[in-house]
Amino acid sequence: MATTVIGAGITIEGDLSTDDDVVVQGTLRGKLTARDGVVVEAGGSVEADIASGPAQIAGAVTGNITSTDRVDLQNGAKVVGNVKATRITIADGAQFKGSVDMDV
Amino acid sequence: MSNVTVIGEGAVVRGRIQGEGDLAIAGRVEGDVEVSGEIVVEVKGLVAANLTGQRVVVRGAVRGDLVGAESIELDAGARVVGDARAPRIRVAPGALIRGFVTTGPREPGATKSRTAAASAARPAPKPAVAPKKVEAPQSAPAAKKAEPPKPVAKIPAKPAAKSAPARGATIAGARPGPPAPVVPALRKGAKAVHKKRA
């Protein structure tokens, strides 16, 4: 299990970079770089630019999301920032403020 | 187990980690760590930070001070360069530690600086604080022997001396006050040799 998990109640202030998955249940401020997937769970909070593979957002994200794959804004997500991805879904109930950039 | 934070293998964190819960580090962490629960530095974990937690368990490498509110455990294979302070400390055979180790109840005025702690403890006439202090001297020589030499950043003194006159001139031009004294980088005895030859 090389997955990195930021548990609920934990705050990381700074940069986090990894080649594997990242699951955010707590708070991350700074910068998040993952070669693989990023999951921001409900209750999780990211105040950072995210560069990743597939991203599933169910928590709060303030910052730009750049994904080499797809970005899923799930029900309960609150995203303020621009999203750049090859595919994107915005579920009913997701809050989103920002622009979408897709390679067409 | 929802409150467990994992820094996975291959992950790098540069910054501060704090909060409630447990923390397992299998990657790299640079920056201070302060959590309410248990900190486990796994075998492949590399930490350049001070670690503060309820329990601190080290199986990997740490450069920084360890503070455990309850205990510190250094398992076999652990490499620690830094001070360790906790009510209970266990150093397993095969663990390396280089630093100041303090066990016993937390002293009210305890500081991280060993010199400050030592000077504070010395003038106290009553041995109320001293007897609880237990050190682990047997592990110190082993640590010194096996610890790889740390790369020490060398200060490039010579280039600075060469470029000093030019830099001093620019500084003098910019500042209103007297210029910084520029001492020519002459070798000791160079003048004497010159005189003798002349």
mmCIF file of C-alpha atoms in Angstrom:
data_model
loop_
_atom_site.group_PDB
_atom_site.id
_atom_site.type_symbol
_atom_site.label_atom_id
_atom_site.label_comp_id
_atom_site.label_asym_id
_atom_site.label_seq_id
_atom_site.Cartn_x
_atom_site.Cartn_y
_atom_site.Cartn_z
ATOM 1 C CA MET A 1 0.000 0.000 0.000
ATOM 2 C CA ALA A 2 1.826 2.962 -1.176
ATOM 3 C CA THR A 3 -1.298 5.035 -1.083
ATOM 4 C CA THR A 4 -0.932 8.249 0.838
ATOM 5 C CA VAL A 5 -3.830 9.080 3.118
ATOM 6 C CA ILE A 6 -4.341 12.354 4.912
ATOM 7 C CA GLY A 7 -6.662 11.322 7.713
ATOM 8 C CA ALA A 8 -9.490 13.356 9.126
ATOM 9 C CA GLY A 9 -8.201 15.778 11.724
ATOM 10 C CA ILE A 10 -4.764 16.007 10.164
ATOM 11 C CA THR A 11 -3.528 19.151 8.476
ATOM 12 C CA ILE A 12 -0.579 19.249 6.123
ATOM 13 C CA GLU A 13 0.800 22.649 5.279
ATOM 14 C CA GLY A 14 3.223 22.313 2.436
ATOM 15 C CA ASP A 15 3.840 20.350 -0.680
ATOM 16 C CA LEU A 16 2.845 16.754 -1.148
ATOM 17 C CA SER A 17 4.078 14.864 -4.163
ATOM 18 C CA THR A 18 3.827 11.175 -4.869
ATOM 19 C CA ASP A 19 3.847 8.648 -7.675
ATOM 20 C CA ASP A 20 0.814 6.886 -6.270
ATOM 21 C CA ASP A 21 -2.694 7.570 -5.063
ATOM 22 C CA VAL A 22 -3.622 10.237 -2.573
ATOM 23 C CA VAL A 23 -6.732 10.177 -0.418
ATOM 24 C CA VAL A 24 -7.589 13.368 1.436
ATOM 25 C CA GLN A 25 -9.941 13.106 4.387
ATOM 26 C CA GLY A 26 -8.299 15.913 6.324
ATOM 27 C CA THR A 27 -6.839 19.213 5.200
ATOM 28 C CA LEU A 28 -4.028 19.992 2.787
ATOM 29 C CA ARG A 29 -2.728 23.477 2.177
ATOM 30 C CA GLY A 30 0.023 24.034 -0.316
ATOM 31 C CA LYS A 31 0.445 21.943 -3.412
ATOM 32 C CA LEU A 32 -0.605 18.436 -4.346
ATOM 33 C CA THR A 33 1.120 16.507 -7.083
ATOM 34 C CA ALA A 34 0.244 12.884 -7.728
ATOM 35 C CA ARG A 35 1.059 10.808 -10.753
ATOM 36 C CA ASP A 36 -1.919 8.596 -9.995
ATOM 37 C CA GLY A 37 -5.375 9.241 -8.666
ATOM 38 C CA VAL A 38 -6.476 11.811 -6.152
ATOM 39 C CA VAL A 39 -9.570 11.326 -4.024
ATOM 40 C CA VAL A 40 -10.862 14.166 -1.886
ATOM 41 C CA GLU A 41 -13.465 12.583 0.335
ATOM 42 C CA ALA A 42 -16.450 14.281 1.877
ATOM 43 C CA GLY A 43 -15.145 16.290 4.795
ATOM 44 C CA GLY A 44 -11.742 16.574 3.188
ATOM 45 C CA SER A 45 -10.426 19.980 2.288
ATOM 46 C CA VAL A 46 -7.724 20.927 -0.169
ATOM 47 C CA GLU A 47 -6.534 24.493 -0.475
ATOM 48 C CA ALA A 48 -3.992 23.824 -3.154
ATOM 49 C CA ASP A 49 -3.455 23.350 -6.827
ATOM 50 C CA ILE A 50 -3.855 19.714 -7.741
ATOM 51 C CA ALA A 51 -1.949 18.017 -10.532
ATOM 52 C CA SER A 52 -2.874 14.378 -10.855
ATOM 53 C CA GLY A 53 -4.277 11.495 -12.797
ATOM 54 C CA PRO A 54 -7.950 10.746 -12.291
ATOM 55 C CA ALA A 55 -9.440 12.935 -9.577
ATOM 56 C CA GLN A 56 -12.578 12.265 -7.578
ATOM 57 C CA ILE A 57 -13.759 15.229 -5.589
ATOM 58 C CA ALA A 58 -16.432 14.880 -2.924
ATOM 59 C CA GLY A 59 -15.009 17.427 -0.513
ATOM 60 C CA ALA A 60 -13.895 21.021 -0.754
ATOM 61 C CA VAL A 61 -11.192 22.139 -3.143
ATOM 62 C CA THR A 62 -9.947 25.678 -3.522
ATOM 63 C CA GLY A 63 -7.416 25.748 -6.310
ATOM 64 C CA ASN A 64 -6.899 24.651 -9.847
ATOM 65 C CA ILE A 65 -7.235 21.008 -10.774
ATOM 66 C CA THR A 66 -5.121 19.723 -13.624
ATOM 67 C CA SER A 67 -5.662 16.111 -14.507
ATOM 68 C CA THR A 68 -4.156 13.916 -17.193
ATOM 69 C CA ASP A 69 -7.296 11.798 -16.990
ATOM 70 C CA ARG A 70 -10.791 12.480 -15.791
ATOM 71 C CA VAL A 71 -12.150 14.686 -13.042
ATOM 72 C CA ASP A 72 -15.340 13.695 -11.221
ATOM 73 C CA LEU A 73 -17.040 16.326 -9.132
ATOM 74 C CA GLN A 74 -19.342 14.251 -6.987
ATOM 75 C CA ASN A 75 -22.405 15.102 -4.996
ATOM 76 C CA GLY A 76 -21.382 17.291 -2.083
ATOM 77 C CA ALA A 77 -18.244 18.562 -3.763
ATOM 78 C CA LYS A 78 -17.402 22.222 -3.470
ATOM 79 C CA VAL A 79 -14.821 23.352 -5.968
ATOM 80 C CA VAL A 80 -13.566 26.883 -6.516
ATOM 81 C CA GLY A 81 -10.965 26.977 -9.247
ATOM 82 C CA ASN A 82 -10.331 26.007 -12.806
ATOM 83 C CA VAL A 83 -10.445 22.442 -13.982
ATOM 84 C CA LYS A 84 -8.324 21.136 -16.833
ATOM 85 C CA ALA A 85 -8.879 17.536 -17.814
ATOM 86 C CA THR A 86 -9.544 15.248 -20.737
ATOM 87 C CA ARG A 87 -12.909 14.216 -19.326
ATOM 88 C CA ILE A 88 -15.057 15.737 -16.654
ATOM 89 C CA THR A 89 -18.279 14.889 -14.863
ATOM 90 C CA ILE A 90 -20.157 17.190 -12.556
ATOM 91 C CA ALA A 91 -22.718 15.353 -10.490
ATOM 92 C CA ASP A 92 -26.034 16.783 -9.412
ATOM 93 C CA GLY A 93 -25.465 18.536 -6.110
ATOM 94 C CA ALA A 94 -21.861 19.448 -6.754
ATOM 95 C CA GLN A 95 -20.945 23.083 -6.311
ATOM 96 C CA PHE A 96 -18.468 24.417 -8.820
ATOM 97 C CA LYS A 97 -17.166 27.865 -9.546
ATOM 98 C CA GLY A 98 -14.499 28.141 -12.175
ATOM 99 C CA SER A 99 -13.767 27.411 -15.764
ATOM 100 C CA VAL A 100 -13.387 24.098 -17.512
ATOM 101 C CA ASP A 101 -10.662 23.452 -20.027
ATOM 102 C CA MET A 102 -10.845 20.274 -22.074
ATOM 103 C CA ASP A 103 -8.705 19.217 -24.993
ATOM 104 C CA VAL A 104 -11.104 19.122 -27.920
ATOM 105 C CA MET B 1 -9.075 3.590 11.877
ATOM 106 C CA SER B 2 -10.495 6.527 10.027
ATOM 107 C CA ASN B 3 -8.067 8.915 11.612
ATOM 108 C CA VAL B 4 -4.931 7.257 10.328
ATOM 109 C CA THR B 5 -2.771 9.293 8.026
ATOM 110 C CA VAL B 6 -0.350 7.461 5.774
ATOM 111 C CA ILE B 7 2.523 9.022 3.903
ATOM 112 C CA GLY B 8 3.011 6.282 1.357
ATOM 113 C CA GLU B 9 6.230 4.960 -0.021
ATOM 114 C CA GLY B 10 7.461 7.291 -2.724
ATOM 115 C CA ALA B 11 5.482 10.222 -1.374
ATOM 116 C CA VAL B 12 7.314 13.400 -0.410
ATOM 117 C CA VAL B 13 5.909 15.961 2.003
ATOM 118 C CA ARG B 14 7.654 19.279 2.426
ATOM 119 C CA GLY B 15 5.901 21.185 5.144
ATOM 120 C CA ARG B 16 4.135 20.882 8.418
ATOM 121 C CA ILE B 17 1.928 17.981 9.472
ATOM 122 C CA GLN B 18 -0.245 18.518 12.499
ATOM 123 C CA GLY B 19 -3.558 17.512 13.980
ATOM 124 C CA GLU B 20 -5.465 14.736 15.693
ATOM 125 C CA GLY B 21 -4.860 11.126 14.833
ATOM 126 C CA ASP B 22 -2.172 8.630 14.018
ATOM 127 C CA LEU B 23 0.497 8.957 11.379
ATOM 128 C CA ALA B 24 2.448 6.333 9.475
ATOM 129 C CA ILE B 25 5.377 7.512 7.393
ATOM 130 C CA ALA B 26 6.765 5.233 4.691
ATOM 131 C CA GLY B 27 7.876 8.051 2.408
ATOM 132 C CA ARG B 28 9.849 11.233 2.957
ATOM 133 C CA VAL B 29 8.851 14.043 5.255
ATOM 134 C CA GLU B 30 10.704 17.322 5.584
ATOM 135 C CA GLY B 31 9.106 19.656 8.076
ATOM 136 C CA ASP B 32 7.830 19.405 11.572
ATOM 137 C CA VAL B 33 5.298 16.787 12.597
ATOM 138 C CA GLU B 34 2.994 17.241 15.552
ATOM 139 C CA VAL B 35 0.073 14.869 16.022
ATOM 140 C CA SER B 36 -1.970 13.759 19.005
ATOM 141 C CA GLY B 37 -1.689 10.046 18.302
ATOM 142 C CA GLU B 38 0.975 7.593 17.360
ATOM 143 C CA ILE B 39 3.717 8.297 14.842
ATOM 144 C CA VAL B 40 5.254 5.309 13.098
ATOM 145 C CA VAL B 41 8.229 5.809 10.825
ATOM 146 C CA GLU B 42 8.243 2.678 8.707
ATOM 147 C CA VAL B 43 11.343 0.862 7.501
ATOM 148 C CA LYS B 44 11.473 2.844 4.271
ATOM 149 C CA GLY B 45 10.504 6.119 5.926
ATOM 150 C CA LEU B 46 12.923 9.034 5.760
ATOM 151 C CA VAL B 47 12.186 11.925 8.059
ATOM 152 C CA ALA B 48 14.080 15.180 8.385
ATOM 153 C CA ALA B 49 11.904 16.781 11.007
ATOM 154 C CA ASN B 50 11.111 16.982 14.674
ATOM 155 C CA LEU B 51 8.469 14.424 15.600
ATOM 156 C CA THR B 52 6.037 15.079 18.419
ATOM 157 C CA GLY B 53 3.329 12.581 19.313
ATOM 158 C CA GLN B 54 1.798 10.448 22.011
ATOM 159 C CA ARG B 55 3.856 7.448 20.977
ATOM 160 C CA VAL B 56 6.713 7.560 18.511
ATOM 161 C CA VAL B 57 7.844 4.330 16.871
ATOM 162 C CA VAL B 58 10.839 4.434 14.555
ATOM 163 C CA ARG B 59 11.833 1.647 12.198
ATOM 164 C CA GLY B 60 13.351 3.883 9.521
ATOM 165 C CA ALA B 61 15.555 6.957 9.519
ATOM 166 C CA VAL B 62 14.967 10.202 11.369
ATOM 167 C CA ARG B 63 17.076 13.321 11.511
ATOM 168 C CA GLY B 64 15.480 15.498 14.151
ATOM 169 C CA ASP B 65 14.283 15.453 17.706
ATOM 170 C CA LEU B 66 11.749 12.924 18.963
ATOM 171 C CA VAL B 67 9.295 13.881 21.683
ATOM 172 C CA GLY B 68 6.818 11.318 22.958
ATOM 173 C CA ALA B 69 4.185 12.198 25.527
ATOM 174 C CA GLU B 70 3.966 8.531 26.411
ATOM 175 C CA SER B 71 6.822 6.597 24.879
ATOM 176 C CA ILE B 72 9.437 6.307 22.160
ATOM 177 C CA GLU B 73 10.353 2.991 20.593
ATOM 178 C CA LEU B 74 13.355 2.507 18.355
ATOM 179 C CA ASP B 75 13.110 -0.851 16.665
ATOM 180 C CA ALA B 76 15.971 -2.777 15.135
ATOM 181 C CA GLY B 77 17.128 -1.007 11.996
ATOM 182 C CA ALA B 78 16.055 2.427 13.197
ATOM 183 C CA ARG B 79 18.494 5.262 12.539
ATOM 184 C CA VAL B 80 18.004 8.384 14.591
ATOM 185 C CA VAL B 81 20.197 11.455 14.703
ATOM 186 C CA GLY B 82 18.659 13.803 17.207
ATOM 187 C CA ASP B 83 17.492 14.043 20.768
ATOM 188 C CA ALA B 84 14.833 11.775 22.232
ATOM 189 C CA ARG B 85 12.606 12.705 25.154
ATOM 190 C CA ALA B 86 9.745 10.654 26.564
ATOM 191 C CA PRO B 87 8.676 9.086 29.875
ATOM 192 C CA ARG B 88 9.544 5.673 28.499
ATOM 193 C CA ILE B 89 12.090 4.945 25.794
ATOM 194 C CA ARG B 90 12.878 1.564 24.330
ATOM 195 C CA VAL B 91 15.929 1.096 22.139
ATOM 196 C CA ALA B 92 16.028 -2.329 20.540
ATOM 197 C CA PRO B 93 19.347 -3.988 19.737
ATOM 198 C CA GLY B 94 20.272 -3.003 16.225
ATOM 199 C CA ALA B 95 18.763 0.455 16.498
ATOM 200 C CA LEU B 96 21.120 3.380 16.076
ATOM 201 C CA ILE B 97 20.728 6.636 17.926
ATOM 202 C CA ARG B 98 23.029 9.609 18.132
ATOM 203 C CA GLY B 99 21.723 12.285 20.415
ATOM 204 C CA PHE B 100 20.667 13.175 23.906
ATOM 205 C CA VAL B 101 18.225 10.746 25.469
ATOM 206 C CA THR B 102 16.008 11.792 28.355
ATOM 207 C CA THR B 103 13.510 9.521 30.071
ATOM 208 C CA GLY B 104 11.337 10.046 33.110
ATOM 209 C CA PRO B 105 8.457 12.413 33.737
ATOM 210 C CA ARG B 106 8.360 15.568 31.772
ATOM 211 C CA GLU B 107 10.203 18.356 33.495
ATOM 212 C CA PRO B 108 8.250 21.587 33.709
ATOM 213 C CA GLY B 109 10.995 23.771 32.294
ATOM 214 C CA ALA B 110 12.427 21.191 29.949
ATOM 215 C CA THR B 111 13.717 22.619 26.740
ATOM 216 C CA LYS B 112 15.001 21.076 23.574
ATOM 217 C CA SER B 113 18.443 22.556 24.056
ATOM 218 C CA ARG B 114 20.634 20.166 25.997
ATOM 219 C CA THR B 115 22.959 22.906 27.202
ATOM 220 C CA ALA B 116 20.082 24.926 28.576
ATOM 221 C CA ALA B 117 18.646 21.848 30.270
ATOM 222 C CA ALA B 118 21.991 20.940 31.763
ATOM 223 C CA SER B 119 22.680 24.406 33.127
ATOM 224 C CA ALA B 120 19.186 24.596 34.558
ATOM 225 C CA ALA B 121 19.548 21.246 36.289
ATOM 226 C CA ARG B 122 22.966 21.908 37.793
ATOM 227 C CA PRO B 123 22.286 24.742 40.258
ATOM 228 C CA ALA B 124 19.256 22.951 41.734
ATOM 229 C CA PRO B 125 20.296 21.886 45.243
ATOM 230 C CA LYS B 126 17.652 19.179 45.654
ATOM 231 C CA PRO B 127 18.062 16.018 43.594
ATOM 232 C CA ALA B 128 14.346 15.989 42.892
ATOM 233 C CA VAL B 129 14.636 16.014 39.133
ATOM 234 C CA ALA B 130 17.930 14.244 38.602
ATOM 235 C CA PRO B 131 17.402 10.606 39.702
ATOM 236 C CA LYS B 132 14.715 9.914 37.155
ATOM 237 C CA LYS B 133 17.122 10.641 34.375
ATOM 238 C CA VAL B 134 18.202 7.438 32.645
ATOM 239 C CA GLU B 135 20.440 7.449 29.651
ATOM 240 C CA ALA B 136 21.298 4.754 27.185
ATOM 241 C CA PRO B 137 25.066 4.929 26.832
ATOM 242 C CA GLN B 138 25.456 1.469 25.390
ATOM 243 C CA SER B 139 23.853 2.472 22.151
ATOM 244 C CA ALA B 140 25.976 5.556 21.630
ATOM 245 C CA PRO B 141 29.217 3.933 20.435
ATOM 246 C CA ALA B 142 27.386 1.660 18.059
ATOM 247 C CA ALA B 143 25.599 4.648 16.619
ATOM 248 C CA LYS B 144 28.819 6.489 16.083
ATOM 249 C CA LYS B 145 30.416 3.532 14.373
ATOM 250 C CA ALA B 146 27.651 2.621 11.995
ATOM 251 C CA GLU B 147 26.265 6.039 11.229
ATOM 252 C CA PRO B 148 27.228 7.027 7.697
ATOM 253 C CA PRO B 149 29.040 10.342 7.524
ATOM 254 C CA LYS B 150 26.619 13.105 6.801
ATOM 255 C CA PRO B 151 27.425 15.318 3.861
ATOM 256 C CA VAL B 152 28.567 18.550 5.400
ATOM 257 C CA ALA B 153 27.959 21.626 3.298
ATOM 258 C CA LYS B 154 31.324 23.229 2.780
ATOM 259 C CA ILE B 155 31.443 26.946 2.896
ATOM 260 C CA PRO B 156 33.207 28.232 -0.163
ATOM 261 C CA ALA B 157 35.584 30.618 1.554
ATOM 262 C CA LYS B 158 38.131 31.144 -1.200
ATOM 263 C CA PRO B 159 35.901 32.418 -3.998
ATOM 264 C CA ALA B 160 34.304 34.870 -1.587
ATOM 265 C CA ALA B 161 37.701 36.275 -0.673
ATOM 266 C CA LYS B 162 38.659 36.713 -4.314
ATOM 267 C CA SER B 163 35.537 38.599 -5.239
ATOM 268 C CA ALA B 164 35.519 40.634 -2.052
ATOM 269 C CA PRO B 165 37.098 43.857 -3.404
ATOM 270 C CA ALA B 166 34.655 44.201 -6.282
ATOM 271 C CA ARG B 167 31.676 43.458 -4.099
ATOM 272 C CA GLY B 168 32.907 45.845 -1.434
ATOM 273 C CA ALA B 169 33.126 48.649 -3.979
ATOM 274 C CA THR B 170 29.536 48.218 -5.076
ATOM 275 C CA ILE B 171 28.321 48.075 -1.518
ATOM 276 C CA ALA B 172 30.279 51.199 -0.656
ATOM 277 C CA GLY B 173 28.724 53.016 -3.566
ATOM 278 C CA ALA B 174 25.228 52.047 -2.544
ATOM 279 C CA ARG B 175 25.446 52.708 1.169
ATOM 280 C CA PRO B 176 25.684 56.152 2.708
ATOM 281 C CA GLY B 177 27.760 54.973 5.693
ATOM 282 C CA PRO B 178 31.425 54.029 5.772
ATOM 283 C CA PRO B 179 32.342 51.148 3.513
ATOM 284 C CA ALA B 180 32.862 47.728 4.943
ATOM 285 C CA PRO B 181 36.539 47.092 5.679
ATOM 286 C CA VAL B 182 38.017 45.102 2.869
ATOM 287 C CA VAL B 183 40.883 42.969 4.002
ATOM 288 C CA PRO B 184 43.100 41.801 1.168
ATOM 289 C CA ALA B 185 43.353 38.051 1.089
ATOM 290 C CA LEU B 186 47.068 37.753 1.636
ATOM 291 C CA ARG B 187 48.718 34.661 2.960
ATOM 292 C CA LYS B 188 50.336 34.838 6.326
ATOM 293 C CA GLY B 189 53.956 35.754 5.863
ATOM 294 C CA ALA B 190 53.563 36.756 2.249
ATOM 295 C CA LYS B 191 54.706 40.316 2.936
ATOM 296 C CA ALA B 192 57.755 39.157 4.852
ATOM 297 C CA VAL B 193 58.844 36.953 1.990
ATOM 298 C CA HIS B 194 58.426 39.857 -0.390
ATOM 299 C CA LYS B 195 60.540 42.149 1.769
ATOM 300 C CA LYS B 196 63.277 39.584 2.118
ATOM 301 C CA ARG B 197 63.518 39.176 -1.611
ATOM 302 C CA ALA B 198 63.639 42.925 -2.136
#
